[in-house]
Structures are given as C-alpha cells and as structure tokens.
Short mmCIF file of C-alpha atoms in Angstrom, two decimals:
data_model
loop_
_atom_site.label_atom_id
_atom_site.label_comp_id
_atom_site.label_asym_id
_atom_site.label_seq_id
_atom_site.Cartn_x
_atom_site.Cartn_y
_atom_site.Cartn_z
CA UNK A 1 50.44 64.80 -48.74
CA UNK A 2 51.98 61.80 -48.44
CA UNK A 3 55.62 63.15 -46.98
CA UNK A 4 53.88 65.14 -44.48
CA UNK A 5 52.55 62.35 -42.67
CA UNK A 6 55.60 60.40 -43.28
CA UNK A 7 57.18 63.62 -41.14
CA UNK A 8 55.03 63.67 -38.75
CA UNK A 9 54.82 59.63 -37.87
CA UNK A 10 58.78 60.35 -37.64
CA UNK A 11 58.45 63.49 -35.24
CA UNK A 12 55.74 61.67 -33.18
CA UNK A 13 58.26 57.98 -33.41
CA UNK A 14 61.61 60.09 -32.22
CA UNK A 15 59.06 62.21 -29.62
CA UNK A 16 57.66 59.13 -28.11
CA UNK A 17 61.92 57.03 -28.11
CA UNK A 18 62.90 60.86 -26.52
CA UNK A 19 59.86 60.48 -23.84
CA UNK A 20 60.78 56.41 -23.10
CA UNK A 21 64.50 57.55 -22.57
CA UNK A 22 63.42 60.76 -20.39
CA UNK A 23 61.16 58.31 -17.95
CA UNK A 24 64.78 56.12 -16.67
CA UNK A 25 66.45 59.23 -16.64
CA UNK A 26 64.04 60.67 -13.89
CA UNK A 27 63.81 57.85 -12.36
CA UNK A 28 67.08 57.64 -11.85
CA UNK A 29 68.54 61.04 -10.91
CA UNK A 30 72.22 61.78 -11.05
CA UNK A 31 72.15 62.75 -6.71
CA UNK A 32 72.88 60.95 -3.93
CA UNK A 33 70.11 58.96 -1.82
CA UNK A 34 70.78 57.24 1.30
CA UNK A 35 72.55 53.26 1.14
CA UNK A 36 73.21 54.32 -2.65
CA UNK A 37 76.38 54.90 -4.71
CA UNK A 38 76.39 57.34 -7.27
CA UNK A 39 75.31 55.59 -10.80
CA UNK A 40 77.84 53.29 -11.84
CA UNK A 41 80.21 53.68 -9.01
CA UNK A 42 81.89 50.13 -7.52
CA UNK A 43 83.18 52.45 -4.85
CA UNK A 44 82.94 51.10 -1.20
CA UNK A 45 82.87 53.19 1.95
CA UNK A 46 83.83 52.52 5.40
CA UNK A 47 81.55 50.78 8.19
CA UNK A 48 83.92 52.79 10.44
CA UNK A 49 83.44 56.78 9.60
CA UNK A 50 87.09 57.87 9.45
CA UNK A 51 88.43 59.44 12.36
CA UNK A 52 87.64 62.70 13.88
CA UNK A 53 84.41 62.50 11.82
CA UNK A 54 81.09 63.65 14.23
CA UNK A 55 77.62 63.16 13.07
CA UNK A 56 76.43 66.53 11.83
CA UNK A 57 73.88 67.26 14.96
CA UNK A 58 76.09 65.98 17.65
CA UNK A 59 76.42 67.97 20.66
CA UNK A 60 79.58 69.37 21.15
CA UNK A 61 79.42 68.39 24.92
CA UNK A 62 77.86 65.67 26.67
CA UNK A 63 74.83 66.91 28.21
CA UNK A 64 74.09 66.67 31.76
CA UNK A 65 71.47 65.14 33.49
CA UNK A 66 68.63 66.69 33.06
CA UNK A 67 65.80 66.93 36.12
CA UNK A 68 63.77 63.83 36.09
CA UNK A 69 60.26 64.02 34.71
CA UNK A 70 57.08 61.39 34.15
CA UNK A 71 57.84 62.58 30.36
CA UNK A 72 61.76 61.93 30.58
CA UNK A 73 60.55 58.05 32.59
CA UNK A 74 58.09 57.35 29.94
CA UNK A 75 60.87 57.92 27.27
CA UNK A 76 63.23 56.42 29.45
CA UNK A 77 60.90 52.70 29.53
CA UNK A 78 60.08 53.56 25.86
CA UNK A 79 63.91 53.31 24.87
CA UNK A 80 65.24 51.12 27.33
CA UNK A 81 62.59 48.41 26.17
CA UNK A 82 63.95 49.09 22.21
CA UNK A 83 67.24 49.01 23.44
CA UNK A 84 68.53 47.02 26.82
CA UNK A 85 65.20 44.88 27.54
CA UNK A 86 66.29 42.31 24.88
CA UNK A 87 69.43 41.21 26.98
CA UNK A 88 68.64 42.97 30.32
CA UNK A 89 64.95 42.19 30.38
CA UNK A 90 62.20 44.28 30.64
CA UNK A 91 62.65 44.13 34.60
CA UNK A 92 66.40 44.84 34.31
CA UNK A 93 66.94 41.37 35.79
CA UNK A 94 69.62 39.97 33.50
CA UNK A 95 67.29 37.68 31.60
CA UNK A 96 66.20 39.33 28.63
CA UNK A 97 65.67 36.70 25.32
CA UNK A 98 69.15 37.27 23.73
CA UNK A 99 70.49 35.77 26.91
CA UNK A 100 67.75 33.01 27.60
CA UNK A 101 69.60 32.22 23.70
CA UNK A 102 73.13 32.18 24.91
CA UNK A 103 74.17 35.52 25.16
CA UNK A 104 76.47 35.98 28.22
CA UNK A 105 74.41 37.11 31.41
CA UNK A 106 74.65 40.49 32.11
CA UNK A 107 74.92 41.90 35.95
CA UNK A 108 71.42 42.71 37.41
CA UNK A 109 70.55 46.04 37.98
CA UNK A 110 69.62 45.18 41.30
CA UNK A 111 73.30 44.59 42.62
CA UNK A 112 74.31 46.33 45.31
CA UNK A 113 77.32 47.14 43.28
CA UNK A 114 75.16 48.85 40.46
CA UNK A 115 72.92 49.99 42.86
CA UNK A 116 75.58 52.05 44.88
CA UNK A 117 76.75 53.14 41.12
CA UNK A 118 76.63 56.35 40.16
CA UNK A 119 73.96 57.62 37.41
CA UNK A 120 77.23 58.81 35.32
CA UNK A 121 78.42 54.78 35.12
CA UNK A 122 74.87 53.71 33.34
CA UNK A 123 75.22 56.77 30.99
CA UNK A 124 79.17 56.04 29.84
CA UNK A 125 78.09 52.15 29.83
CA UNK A 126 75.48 53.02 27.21
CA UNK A 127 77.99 55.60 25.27
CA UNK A 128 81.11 53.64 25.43
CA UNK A 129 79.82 49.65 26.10
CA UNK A 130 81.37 47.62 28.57
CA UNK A 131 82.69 44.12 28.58
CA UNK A 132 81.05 41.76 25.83
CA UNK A 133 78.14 44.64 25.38
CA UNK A 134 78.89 47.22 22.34
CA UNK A 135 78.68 50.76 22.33
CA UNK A 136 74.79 51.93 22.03
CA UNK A 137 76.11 55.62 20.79
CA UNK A 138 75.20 55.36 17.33
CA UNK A 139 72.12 54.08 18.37
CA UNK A 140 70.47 56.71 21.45
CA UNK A 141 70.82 59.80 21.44
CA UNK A 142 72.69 61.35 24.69
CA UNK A 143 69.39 62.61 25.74
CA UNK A 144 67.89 59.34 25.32
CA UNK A 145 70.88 57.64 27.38
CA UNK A 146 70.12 59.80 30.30
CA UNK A 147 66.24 58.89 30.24
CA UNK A 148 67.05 55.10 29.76
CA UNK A 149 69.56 56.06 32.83
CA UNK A 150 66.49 57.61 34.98
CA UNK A 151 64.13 54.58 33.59
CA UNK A 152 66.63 52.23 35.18
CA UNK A 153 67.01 54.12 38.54
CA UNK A 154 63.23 53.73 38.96
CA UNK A 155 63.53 49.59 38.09
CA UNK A 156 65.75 50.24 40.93
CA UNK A 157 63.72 51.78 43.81
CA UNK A 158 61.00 49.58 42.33
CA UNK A 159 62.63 46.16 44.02
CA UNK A 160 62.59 48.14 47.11
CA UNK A 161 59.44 49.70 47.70
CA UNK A 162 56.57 48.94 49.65
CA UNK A 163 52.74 49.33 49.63
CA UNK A 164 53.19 52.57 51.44
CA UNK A 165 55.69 54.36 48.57
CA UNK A 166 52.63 53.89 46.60
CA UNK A 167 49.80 56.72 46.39
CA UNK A 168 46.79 55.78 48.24
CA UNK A 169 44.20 55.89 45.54
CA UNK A 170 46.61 53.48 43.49
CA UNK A 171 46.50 50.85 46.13
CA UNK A 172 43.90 49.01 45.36
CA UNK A 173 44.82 48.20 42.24
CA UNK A 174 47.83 46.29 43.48
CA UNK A 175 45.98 44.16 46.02
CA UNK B 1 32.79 34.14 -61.35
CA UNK B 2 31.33 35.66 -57.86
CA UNK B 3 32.96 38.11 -55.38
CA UNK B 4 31.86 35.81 -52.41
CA UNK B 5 33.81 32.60 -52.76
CA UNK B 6 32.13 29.67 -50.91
CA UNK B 7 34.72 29.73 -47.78
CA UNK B 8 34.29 33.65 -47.38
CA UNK B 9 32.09 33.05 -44.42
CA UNK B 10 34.75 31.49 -42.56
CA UNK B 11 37.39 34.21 -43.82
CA UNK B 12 34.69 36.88 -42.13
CA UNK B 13 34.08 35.12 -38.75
CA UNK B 14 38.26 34.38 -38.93
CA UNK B 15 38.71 37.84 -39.54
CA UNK B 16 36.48 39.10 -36.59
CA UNK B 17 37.18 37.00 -34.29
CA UNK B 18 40.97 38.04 -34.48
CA UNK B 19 40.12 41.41 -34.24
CA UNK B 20 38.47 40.90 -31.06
CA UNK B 21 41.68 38.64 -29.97
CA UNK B 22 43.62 40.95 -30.90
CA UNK B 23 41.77 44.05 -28.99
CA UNK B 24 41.33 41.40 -26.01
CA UNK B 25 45.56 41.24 -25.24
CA UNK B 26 46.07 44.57 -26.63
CA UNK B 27 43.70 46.11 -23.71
CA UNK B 28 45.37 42.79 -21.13
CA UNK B 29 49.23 44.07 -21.91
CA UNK B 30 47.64 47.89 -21.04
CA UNK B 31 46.00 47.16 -17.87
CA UNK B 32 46.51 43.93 -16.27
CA UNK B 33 50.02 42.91 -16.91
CA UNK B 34 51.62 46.27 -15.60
CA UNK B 35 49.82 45.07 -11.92
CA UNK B 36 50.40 41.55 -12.04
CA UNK B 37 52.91 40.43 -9.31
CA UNK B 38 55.46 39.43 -11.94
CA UNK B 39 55.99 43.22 -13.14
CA UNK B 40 55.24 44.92 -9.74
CA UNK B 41 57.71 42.37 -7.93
CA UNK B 42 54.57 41.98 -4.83
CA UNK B 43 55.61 38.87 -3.11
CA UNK B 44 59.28 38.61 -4.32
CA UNK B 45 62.10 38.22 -1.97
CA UNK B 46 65.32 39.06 -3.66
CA UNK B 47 68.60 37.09 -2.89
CA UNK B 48 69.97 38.52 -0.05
CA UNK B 49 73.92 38.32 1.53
CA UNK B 50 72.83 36.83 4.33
CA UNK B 51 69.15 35.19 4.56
CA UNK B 52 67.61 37.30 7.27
CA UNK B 53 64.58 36.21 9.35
CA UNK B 54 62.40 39.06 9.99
CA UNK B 55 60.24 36.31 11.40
CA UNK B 56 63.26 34.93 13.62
CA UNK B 57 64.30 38.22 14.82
CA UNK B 58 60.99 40.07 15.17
CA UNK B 59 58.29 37.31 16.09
CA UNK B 60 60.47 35.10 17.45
CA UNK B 61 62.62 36.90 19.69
CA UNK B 62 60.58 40.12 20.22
CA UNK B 63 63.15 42.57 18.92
CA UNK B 64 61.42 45.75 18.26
CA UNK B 65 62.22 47.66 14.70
CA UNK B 66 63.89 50.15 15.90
CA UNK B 67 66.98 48.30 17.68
CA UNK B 68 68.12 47.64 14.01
CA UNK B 69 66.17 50.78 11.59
CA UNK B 70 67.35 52.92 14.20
CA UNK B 71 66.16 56.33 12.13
CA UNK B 72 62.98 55.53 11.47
CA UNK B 73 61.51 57.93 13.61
CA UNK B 74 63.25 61.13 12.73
CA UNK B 75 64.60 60.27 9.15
CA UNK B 76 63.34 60.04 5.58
CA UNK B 77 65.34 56.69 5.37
CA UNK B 78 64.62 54.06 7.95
CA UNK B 79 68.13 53.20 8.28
CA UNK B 80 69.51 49.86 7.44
CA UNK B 81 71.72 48.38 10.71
CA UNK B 82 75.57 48.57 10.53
CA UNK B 83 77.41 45.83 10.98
CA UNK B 84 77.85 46.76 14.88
CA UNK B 85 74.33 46.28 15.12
CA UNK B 86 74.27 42.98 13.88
CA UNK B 87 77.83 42.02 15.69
CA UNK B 88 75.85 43.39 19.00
CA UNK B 89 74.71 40.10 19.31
CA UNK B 90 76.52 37.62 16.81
CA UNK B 91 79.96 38.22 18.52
CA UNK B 92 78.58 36.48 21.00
CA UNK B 93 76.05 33.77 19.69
CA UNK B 94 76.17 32.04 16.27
CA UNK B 95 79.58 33.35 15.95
CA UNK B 96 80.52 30.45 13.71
CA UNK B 97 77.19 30.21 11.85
CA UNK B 98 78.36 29.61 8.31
CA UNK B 99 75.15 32.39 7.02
CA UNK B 100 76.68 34.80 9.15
CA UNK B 101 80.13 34.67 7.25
CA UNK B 102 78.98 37.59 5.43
CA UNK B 103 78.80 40.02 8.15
CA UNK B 104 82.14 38.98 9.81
CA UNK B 105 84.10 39.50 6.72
CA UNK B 106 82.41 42.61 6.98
CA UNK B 107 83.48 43.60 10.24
CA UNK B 108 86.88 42.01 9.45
CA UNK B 109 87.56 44.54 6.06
CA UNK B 110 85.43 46.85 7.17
CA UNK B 111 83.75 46.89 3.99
CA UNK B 112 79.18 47.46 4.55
CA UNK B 113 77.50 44.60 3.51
CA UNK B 114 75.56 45.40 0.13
CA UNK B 115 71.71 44.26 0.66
CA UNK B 116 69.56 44.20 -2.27
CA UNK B 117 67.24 46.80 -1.64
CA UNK B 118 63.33 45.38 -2.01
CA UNK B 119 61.39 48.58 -2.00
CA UNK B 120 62.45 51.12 -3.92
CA UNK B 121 61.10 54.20 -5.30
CA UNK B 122 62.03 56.36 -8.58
CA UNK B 123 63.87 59.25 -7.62
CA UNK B 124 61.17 61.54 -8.27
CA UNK B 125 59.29 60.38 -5.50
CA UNK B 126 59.59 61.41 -1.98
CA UNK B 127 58.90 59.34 0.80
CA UNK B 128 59.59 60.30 4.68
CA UNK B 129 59.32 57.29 6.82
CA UNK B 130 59.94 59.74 9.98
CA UNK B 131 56.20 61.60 9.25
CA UNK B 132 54.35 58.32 8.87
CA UNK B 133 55.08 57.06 12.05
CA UNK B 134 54.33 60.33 13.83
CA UNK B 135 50.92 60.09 12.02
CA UNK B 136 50.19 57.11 13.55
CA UNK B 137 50.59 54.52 10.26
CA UNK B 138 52.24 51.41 11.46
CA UNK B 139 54.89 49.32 9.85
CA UNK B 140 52.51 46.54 8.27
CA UNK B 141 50.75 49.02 6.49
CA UNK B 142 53.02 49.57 4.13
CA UNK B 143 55.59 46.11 4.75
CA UNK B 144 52.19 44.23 4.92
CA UNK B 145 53.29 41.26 7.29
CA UNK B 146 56.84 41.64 7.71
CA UNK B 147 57.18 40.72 11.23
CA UNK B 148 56.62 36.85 9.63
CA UNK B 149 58.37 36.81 6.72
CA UNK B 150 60.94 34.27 6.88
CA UNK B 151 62.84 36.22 3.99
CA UNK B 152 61.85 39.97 3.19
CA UNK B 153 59.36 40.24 0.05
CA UNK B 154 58.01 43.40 -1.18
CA UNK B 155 54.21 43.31 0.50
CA UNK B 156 52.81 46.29 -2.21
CA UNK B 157 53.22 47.56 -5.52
CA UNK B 158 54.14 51.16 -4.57
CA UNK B 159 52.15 52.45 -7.63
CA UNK B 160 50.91 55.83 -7.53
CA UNK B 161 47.64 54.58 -7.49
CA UNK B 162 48.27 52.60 -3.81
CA UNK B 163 49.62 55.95 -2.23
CA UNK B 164 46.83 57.88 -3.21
CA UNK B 165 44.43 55.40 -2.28
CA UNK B 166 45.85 55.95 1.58
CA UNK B 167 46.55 60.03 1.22
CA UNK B 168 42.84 60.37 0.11
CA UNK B 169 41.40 58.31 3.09
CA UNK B 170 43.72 57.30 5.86
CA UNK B 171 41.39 57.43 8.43
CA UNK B 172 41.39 53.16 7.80
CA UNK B 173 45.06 52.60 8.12
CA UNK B 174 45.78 54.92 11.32
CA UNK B 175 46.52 53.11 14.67
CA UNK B 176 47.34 54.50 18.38
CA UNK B 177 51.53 55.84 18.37
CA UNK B 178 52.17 52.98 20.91
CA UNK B 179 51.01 50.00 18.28
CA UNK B 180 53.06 51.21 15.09
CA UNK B 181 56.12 49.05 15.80
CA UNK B 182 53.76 46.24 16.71
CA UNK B 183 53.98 44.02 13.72
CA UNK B 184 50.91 41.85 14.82
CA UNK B 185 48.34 44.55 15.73
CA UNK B 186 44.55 44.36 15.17
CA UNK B 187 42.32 47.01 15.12
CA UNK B 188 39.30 46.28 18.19
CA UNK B 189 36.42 47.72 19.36
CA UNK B 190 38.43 49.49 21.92
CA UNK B 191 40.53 51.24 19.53
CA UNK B 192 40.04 54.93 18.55
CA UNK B 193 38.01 55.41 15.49
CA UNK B 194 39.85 56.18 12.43
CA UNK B 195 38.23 59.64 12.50
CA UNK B 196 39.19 59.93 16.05
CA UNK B 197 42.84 59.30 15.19
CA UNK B 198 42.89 61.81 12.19
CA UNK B 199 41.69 64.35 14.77
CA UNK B 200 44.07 63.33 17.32
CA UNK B 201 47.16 63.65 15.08
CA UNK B 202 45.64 66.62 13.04
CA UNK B 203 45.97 64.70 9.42
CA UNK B 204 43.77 67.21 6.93
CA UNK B 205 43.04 65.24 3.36
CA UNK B 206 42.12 68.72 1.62
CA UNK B 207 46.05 68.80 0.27
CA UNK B 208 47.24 65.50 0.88
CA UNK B 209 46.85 64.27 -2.55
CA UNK B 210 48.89 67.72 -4.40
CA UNK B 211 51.51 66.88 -6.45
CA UNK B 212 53.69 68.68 -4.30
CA UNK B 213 53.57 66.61 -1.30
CA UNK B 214 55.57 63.47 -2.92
CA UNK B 215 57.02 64.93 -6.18
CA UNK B 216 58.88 68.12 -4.82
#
C-alpha cells in the first residue's frame, strides 16, 4: 500500500509543478500584442514606418469635401477641441493654453488672409503641418480633417454675424 | 511513572494554540495577501523614461486624452503617443528640459521610447478599450483618478473578480458619451439614471459575464 500512495503524491507533485508552469505560459502567449516585442526580443523598431508604408485602412485618395451637416459640425467642434483648441483656442483666436505657455502664436482664424483661404488650405495644413505646427495625419482621420475644416469655417462666419443670422426663437436666449 | 507529566498542560495549550496560528496565516497567505496592494501593484507607479504628469498635462493644461491615446475610440489598445506627439509641443517649449532628454534622443535615433507598461493583462484576457467608451464607461473608472496623478500608478487590481463585479452591474459606473474623457466628472441629480444609460446604449447583463466575452 505504501508505494501506491508514494505514486500517487508523485503524480499529483509533478501534476500540480506541470499546472504552475502551464499558468506563465498562458499568460504569456508566444503572439504579438500591441507596444510589445516578441518574448525575449531586444529588437527595436522605427518611430518613422519605413517608406512607402500606408496604414492598412487608408484611403487610397484623399476624400473630398463632403456636404456640410449639423452631424459633420458637431464632429467637427468635437475634434477640433481634442485637437487645435489647445494652441488655437477653443474660439480659434490664437490663444489656446500651449501658447498662453510659450508656444509660438499661431495666425487667427479670423484673418482676412485665412478668411479669404480656401477650405483645401485648412485641410493640407492639418495633413501636412505648416511652419512650427506638425503634421496632425497620424492623428485625424481625413474625414475628421474635413469636419474640423467645416467646424472652423463656422468659428468663421461666427465673428461676423449678427442678431438677425440667428433664428428667431433662439434670440432670446442671447439677449 | 505517569503518562501526564506535570508540564503537559502547557505542551497541550502550546500545541493548540499553534495549530490555530498556524491555520490563522495559512488561510491570511490564501486570501488576503494575493489582494494586498503589494502583490496586486494598486497604487504603484513604476519608473518611467521620462516622469510624466498626467496631472500637468491633463488637469493642468486641459489636454483632452485623446490628443495623445489617439485610438482609444476605435481600437482594442488605447495607443501610447509617438514621439511626434510629444515633439508637437516640446520642439517648441521645454526644448532643453533636461527630463525631456529622453524623447529627443528619441526623435534624434529614431528609436520609440520604451515605457514601462502599468496595467497589464495576461494574454488570455481580452480587453477592448474602443467598446467601453462607446458604452458610456469613462476613463476614471477603470484609471481611478488619473487626470491627478503626478506619476501614473495602477488605480485597480484587474482581478477577475473587479471585472465581473462591473459586467454583472454596470448600470453604477455608466456616464453620458460627452463626460467619458472628463477625468473630474461627478455623477448629479441631473444625470441619467444608470438604468437610463443601460437603455440608452443597449448594454444587456444576461451574457456579459460568459467566459467568452473576455477569454476568446
């Protein structure tokens, strides 16, 4: 009697070092996650994607503008305060935090050289940057740039407008 | 000569209370140590490359999540910012701040800057950041208050047990779309009910705790 339970305290002893050794190896699982190198690996890749390299959904094409909506606007604020409000400013007046810090002062939208610009300048500003600002492209998507583009067009008109451009039963609200 | 020496009283009591020790940290190293913060890592910031502020950046300066996690909303991996991100700014301001010498020699060798991750999850578990935020669970939830930590620290214990305790009743930890990037939100009176909110974003608990929705 006495081997057998010598046998099976040594099944259950291996069973139980098999089962501890099985629990890392699932945790750690020989495929590839996001921000991690395979197991082991010192390799180091590129900040820069080499070139020629496209992002596996990009468009082919730029898309064009597409007809301006309340939806496209509200995305178009939504992305533009993420995005352009921390040096433009929420109002697209230059003053955003990053500059009240000592970034350099960008124009104001309300130039009458950016206001006589065309919509196609914000949209290759954003893809492409311009000056000190970087390229946004990695960061919206071309159909975002174009509703940041409309968003800004409305800051625009905004400066402009009077109590009449607004609807009647709104008016009030403003007084 | 008797079978009860005069000291086997104290032998006895010796003898039971060590038992009872003994049962007391046997049943302590099952159940409390593996959720004390020292095994769980709950309030520990790890040594980073550079010693980012959430609290600078975030609270201080009103950047919004996304300018830096930039996938958060459509990916399983929130996305940690490039080095462009960073440089967005710091090309132009604290350009010769000695903690930022990190990211420059980045930029400069374009080699990525290696962060040590603080949450992390076996590889058996999946996690999709993208369908949390379209459910309506904010940031904090999950990063408890990350928006004021001057270095990052893991806010939860990611157990098993902590997911389920949200997947069987979220209704508690739902907010309105527009508040889930604000890291300072407070539920008021004026805000939909939880049950409201489930409705709204049509969250149904009935499979939300099957295996197969992390382990797959």
């Amino acid at each position: 009697m006495r081997w057998r339970r010598g046998i099976a305290i040594a099944g259950l002893a291996s069973a139980a070092a098999i089962g501890l050794a099985a629990c890392d190896n699932m945790a750690n699982q020989p495929k590839l996650n996001p921000y991690e190198l395979p197991y082991g690996s010192q390799a180091q890749w590129p900040v820069t994607p080499p070139p020629h390299v496209v992002a596996r959904d990009q468009p082919l094409h730029p898309p064009a503008a597409p007809p301006v909506t309340m939806a496209l606007l509200e995305r178009g604020r939504q992305r533009f305060d993420i995005y352009c409000a921390p040096c433009h400013g929420r109002f697209g007046d230059g003053n955003g935090m990053i500059v009240q810090r000592g970034f350099p002062h960008p124009p104001s939208y309300y130039s009458d050289a950016l206001r006589n610009a065309p919509s196609q300048h914000f949209y290759d500003v954003i893809t492409h940057g311009y000056g000190v600002m970087y390229s946004y492209a990695d960061r919206v998507e071309p159909a975002d740039r174009w509703a940041i583009v409309a968003y800004v067009r409305a800051l625009q008109a905004s400066a402009s407008a009077t109590l009449a451009d607004v609807p009647p039963e709104q008016r009030s609200a403003l007084q | 000569m008797a079978i009860f020496g005069p000291r086997a009283n104290l032998f006895m009591n010796a003898a039971l209370l060590g038992v009872t020790g003994a049962v007391i940290v046997l049943l302590l190293a099952v159940w409390v140590v593996p959720v004390i913060g020292y095994n769980t890592q709950e309030r520990f910031a790890p040594q980073q490359p550079i010693p980012f502020s959430h609290k600078h950046h975030v609270s201080g300066l009103g950047i919004d999540c996304r300018y830096c996690h930039t996938e958060v909303e459509k990916s399983a991996d929130a996305g940690m910012p490039s080095t462009a991100i960073c440089m967005t700014c710091h090309s132009q301001i604290w350009t010769n701040a000695a903690m930022l010498a990190p990211d420059r020699q980045s930029l400069a060798t374009n080699t990525p800057i290696r962060w040590t991750r603080v949450y992390t999850l076996p590889d058996y578990v999946f996690f999709d950041h993208s369908i949390h935020i379209a459910k309506g669970v904010g940031c904090t939830e999950c990063h408890g208050p990350i928006g004021d930590m001057a270095l990052t620290w893991k806010a939860r214990t990611l157990y098993m047990s902590w997911c389920l305790s949200c997947h069987r009743d979220p209704a508690p930890h739902l907010r309105p779309r527009d508040e889930v990037f604000n890291p300072h939100w407070q539920r008021t009176s004026a805000t939909p009910s939880g049950a409201a909110l489930m409705a709204e974003y049509n969250i149904h608990t009935d499979n939300l705790s099957d295996c197969g929705i992390c382990h797959r």
